[in-house]
Amino acid sequence: MKTLILLAGLIAATPGWAALGGPASQAASTTQSSAASTAAGVAYTDQQTTLSSGTVVHEYADAGGTVFAVSWSGPFQPDLKALLGPWFDVYTAQAAQNKGHGHARMEVRNADLVVISTGRMGDFQGRAWLVSRLPQGFALEALK
Amino acid sequence: MNAPPCLPVRSRACVRASLAMLFAAVLLGGCGGGSERPGSAPSPSPAPAPAPAPAAANVAPIVVDGGTDGTAFNSPFVSVTVCQPGTSTCATVDRVVVDTGSYGLRLAASAVPAAIALPRVAAPGGAALGECTPFASGFAWGSVRTADVAVAGERASAIPIQLVDDPSGGFGTPPASCSNTGPNFGVGSGARGILGVGFLTQDCGDGCTTSPPPAVYYACSTAGCSPTTVPLASQVSNPVASFATDNNGVAIVLPTVPLGGVVSISGSLIFGVGTQPNNQPGSARVFSVNRQGNFTTNYKGTNLSAFIDSGSNALFFPDASLPQCSGGFYCPTSAQQLSATMSAPNGSSATVDFFVESVNALRADAAVGHAGGAIGSRVFDWGLPFFFGRTVWVGISGSSTPLGPGPFWAF
């Protein structure tokens, strides 16, 4: 219950953003949405937002409007807490166990969540998805 | 409780756990299955071992070992001395990671004695300047201070550095907008600091001078911290660029490493490119970079965005055919000899042979080895194993060298 309330609060506080596993955000002026489909013919949407920092965020939502994956690229790290929603704490908790990776990469995988963050100051890229939520036939290469 | 999750690094705990599990024939999978050693390990020698550089004012010894607590893996360390500006009140901090993927000196506040009073750098409004340094692996939070920085016989006077996890002056807790960018990385496992000697002079550059990025530099007062712009002169900066001499770049020299790994290796961080008899680049091939600081690497037919990073503890590249163990490290059943072709905007190209062996195939006490790992689908990160048996040069942006103007890599 607490998690749900927190999630709702985050979405309300960050218009134009959707959290992984939550409902897709409403289109904002900096956002463009495009329809796509997987190799198996399952429809999904790719909503692209350019943040004021110059970093571009993509949110991938299934036909029911649930965000199953996000990706980002650009000069600065985005607000990952808003982007990953309740999964952010899972990410940081597991990342804390991954000591010694070096600076340019963090990869976290648990039963459902995958987060891959790479790059360095000035040039970051990252992707995160929920394994159980991927539409049938969805190729991870489609994440921009 | 389950068996402890095995870290991708060769932490002692993980090695012990995996051995115990093997002996007990209880393979829970956490450390990956096969721990076979390659039968007759070939000596990986993509390049001849460079001669050790003689001791000189522009040469800092590098050691690659387990670091302060044995958890570091493939981490090249040097010692760095920080002084109150213009004084001989100094402290030498060891186990500072040499990082060609970042810019500027960051020291754990706990590694700097309280007797060394480093002046705070002011934000444009006069408040104290803080930084949430973004790394892909997480952030480093702390105050920005002014220090004289000495490495080997070179000295940079009164440059901004970061004091990471500074408990004083209201910097004890990172602002929420900083924490929201990812894990709290600090200066990294087994290290007391990070010495960023990549090809830029300031860590943020023009991207932080006119409008404040959401979570990089902060103006901090008792009321809290808020994002701020920072002029170039106040940004944490690469000490090499501020040395009086030998300030146009660096070379990193490391020996070859046998398959199976080793406990430690020694090498050199050499300052200057073609400025002294001991730093002549000769016929090293120059690889320029694009606006993002990358060149191209083609691996198995796919072009990837590539960079060379001594702060990455493995070669990270996409290869779905290689089995992974926990944390995304590759764990092939036998050592793999692979190759990739680098090409740069200046037309340079080179095919580079490299080894990847399972982190579980390394000797139990290894802190150095030919490790590889996954990194998504678009990037080739030439981490520390690329440096084994090579001299790798970094040309600082805007400087002139016998190899041409920076920024560049050369080897």
Coordinates of N, CA, C and O in Angstrom, one line a residue, chain A residues 97-100, chain B residues 4-19 31 66 69-74 189 313 326 329 359-360 362-368:
Chain A
Q97 N 25.6 -4.1 -3.9 CA 26.3 -5.4 -3.7 C 27.3 -5.6 -4.8 O 28.2 -6.4 -4.7
N98 N 27.1 -4.9 -6.0 CA 28.0 -5.0 -7.1 C 29.3 -4.2 -7.0 O 29.5 -3.3 -7.8
K99 N 30.0 -4.4 -6.0 CA 31.2 -3.5 -5.8 C 32.3 -3.9 -6.7 O 32.5 -5.1 -7.1
G100 N 33.1 -2.9 -7.1 CA 34.3 -3.2 -7.8 C 34.1 -3.2 -9.3 O 34.9 -3.7 -10.1
Chain B
P4 N 26.1 -16.7 0.2 CA 26.3 -15.2 -0.2 C 26.3 -15.0 -1.7 O 26.9 -15.8 -2.4
P5 N 25.6 -14.0 -2.1 CA 25.7 -13.7 -3.6 C 27.2 -13.4 -4.0 O 27.8 -12.7 -3.3
C6 N 27.6 -14.0 -5.0 CA 29.0 -13.8 -5.4 C 29.1 -12.6 -6.2 O 28.5 -12.4 -7.2
L7 N 30.0 -11.7 -5.7 CA 30.2 -10.5 -6.4 C 31.0 -10.8 -7.7 O 31.7 -11.7 -7.8
P8 N 30.8 -9.9 -8.7 CA 31.5 -10.1 -9.9 C 33.0 -9.9 -9.8 O 33.8 -10.3 -10.6
V9 N 33.4 -9.2 -8.7 CA 34.8 -9.0 -8.5 C 35.3 -10.3 -7.8 O 34.5 -11.1 -7.3
R10 N 36.6 -10.4 -7.7 CA 37.2 -11.6 -7.1 C 37.3 -11.3 -5.6 O 38.4 -11.3 -5.1
S11 N 36.2 -11.0 -5.0 CA 36.4 -10.8 -3.5 C 36.7 -12.1 -2.9 O 36.3 -13.1 -3.3
R12 N 37.4 -11.9 -1.8 CA 37.9 -13.1 -1.0 C 36.7 -14.0 -0.6 O 36.6 -15.2 -0.7
A13 N 35.6 -13.3 -0.1 CA 34.4 -14.0 0.3 C 33.8 -14.8 -0.8 O 33.4 -16.0 -0.6
C14 N 33.8 -14.2 -2.0 CA 33.2 -15.0 -3.1 C 34.0 -16.2 -3.4 O 33.5 -17.3 -3.7
V15 N 35.3 -16.0 -3.5 CA 36.2 -17.1 -3.8 C 36.0 -18.2 -2.8 O 35.9 -19.4 -3.2
R16 N 36.0 -17.8 -1.6 CA 35.9 -18.9 -0.5 C 34.6 -19.6 -0.7 O 34.5 -20.8 -0.6
A17 N 33.5 -18.8 -0.9 CA 32.2 -19.4 -1.0 C 32.2 -20.4 -2.2 O 31.6 -21.5 -2.1
S18 N 32.7 -20.0 -3.3 CA 32.6 -20.8 -4.5 C 33.4 -22.1 -4.3 O 33.0 -23.2 -4.7
L19 N 34.6 -22.0 -3.6 CA 35.4 -23.2 -3.4 C 34.6 -24.1 -2.4 O 34.6 -25.3 -2.7
C31 N 27.9 -18.4 -8.3 CA 29.2 -18.1 -8.8 C 29.4 -18.6 -10.2 O 30.5 -18.6 -10.7
G66 N 44.4 -5.6 -4.8 CA 43.1 -5.7 -4.2 C 42.6 -4.4 -3.5 O 41.5 -4.3 -3.0
D69 N 40.9 -3.0 0.9 CA 40.3 -4.1 1.6 C 40.2 -5.4 0.9 O 39.5 -6.3 1.2
G70 N 41.0 -5.5 -0.2 CA 41.0 -6.7 -1.0 C 39.8 -6.9 -2.0 O 39.8 -7.9 -2.7
T71 N 38.9 -5.9 -2.0 CA 37.8 -6.1 -2.9 C 38.0 -5.5 -4.3 O 37.2 -5.7 -5.2
A72 N 39.1 -4.7 -4.5 CA 39.3 -4.1 -5.8 C 39.8 -5.2 -6.8 O 40.5 -6.1 -6.4
F73 N 39.4 -5.0 -8.0 CA 39.9 -6.0 -9.1 C 40.2 -5.1 -10.3 O 39.4 -4.3 -10.7
N74 N 41.3 -5.4 -10.9 CA 41.8 -4.6 -12.1 C 41.7 -3.1 -11.9 O 41.2 -2.4 -12.7
S189 N 34.9 0.8 -4.5 CA 35.3 -0.3 -3.6 C 36.8 -0.4 -3.5 O 37.5 -0.5 -4.6
N313 N 36.9 -2.2 -14.9 CA 37.8 -3.3 -14.5 C 37.7 -4.5 -15.4 O 38.1 -5.6 -15.0
S326 N 27.3 -14.0 -12.4 CA 26.5 -12.9 -11.7 C 27.2 -11.6 -11.9 O 28.4 -11.5 -11.9
F329 N 29.5 -10.5 -15.7 CA 30.9 -10.9 -16.2 C 30.7 -12.1 -17.0 O 29.9 -13.0 -16.8
V359 N 36.0 -15.1 -14.8 CA 36.5 -14.6 -13.5 C 36.6 -15.8 -12.5 O 37.3 -15.7 -11.5
N360 N 35.8 -16.9 -12.8 CA 35.9 -18.0 -11.9 C 37.1 -18.9 -12.2 O 37.4 -19.9 -11.5
L362 N 40.1 -17.6 -12.6 CA 41.3 -16.9 -12.1 C 41.7 -17.5 -10.8 O 40.9 -18.1 -10.0
R363 N 43.0 -17.4 -10.5 CA 43.5 -18.0 -9.2 C 42.7 -17.3 -8.0 O 42.3 -16.1 -8.2
A364 N 42.6 -17.9 -6.9 CA 41.7 -17.5 -5.9 C 42.1 -16.1 -5.3 O 41.3 -15.3 -4.9
D365 N 43.4 -15.8 -5.4 CA 43.9 -14.5 -4.8 C 44.2 -13.5 -5.9 O 44.8 -12.5 -5.7
A366 N 43.7 -13.7 -7.1 CA 43.9 -12.8 -8.2 C 43.2 -11.5 -8.0 O 42.0 -11.4 -7.7
A367 N 43.9 -10.4 -8.2 CA 43.3 -9.0 -8.3 C 43.5 -8.4 -9.7 O 43.2 -7.3 -9.9
V368 N 44.1 -9.2 -10.6 CA 44.4 -8.8 -11.9 C 44.1 -9.9 -12.9 O 44.5 -11.1 -12.6

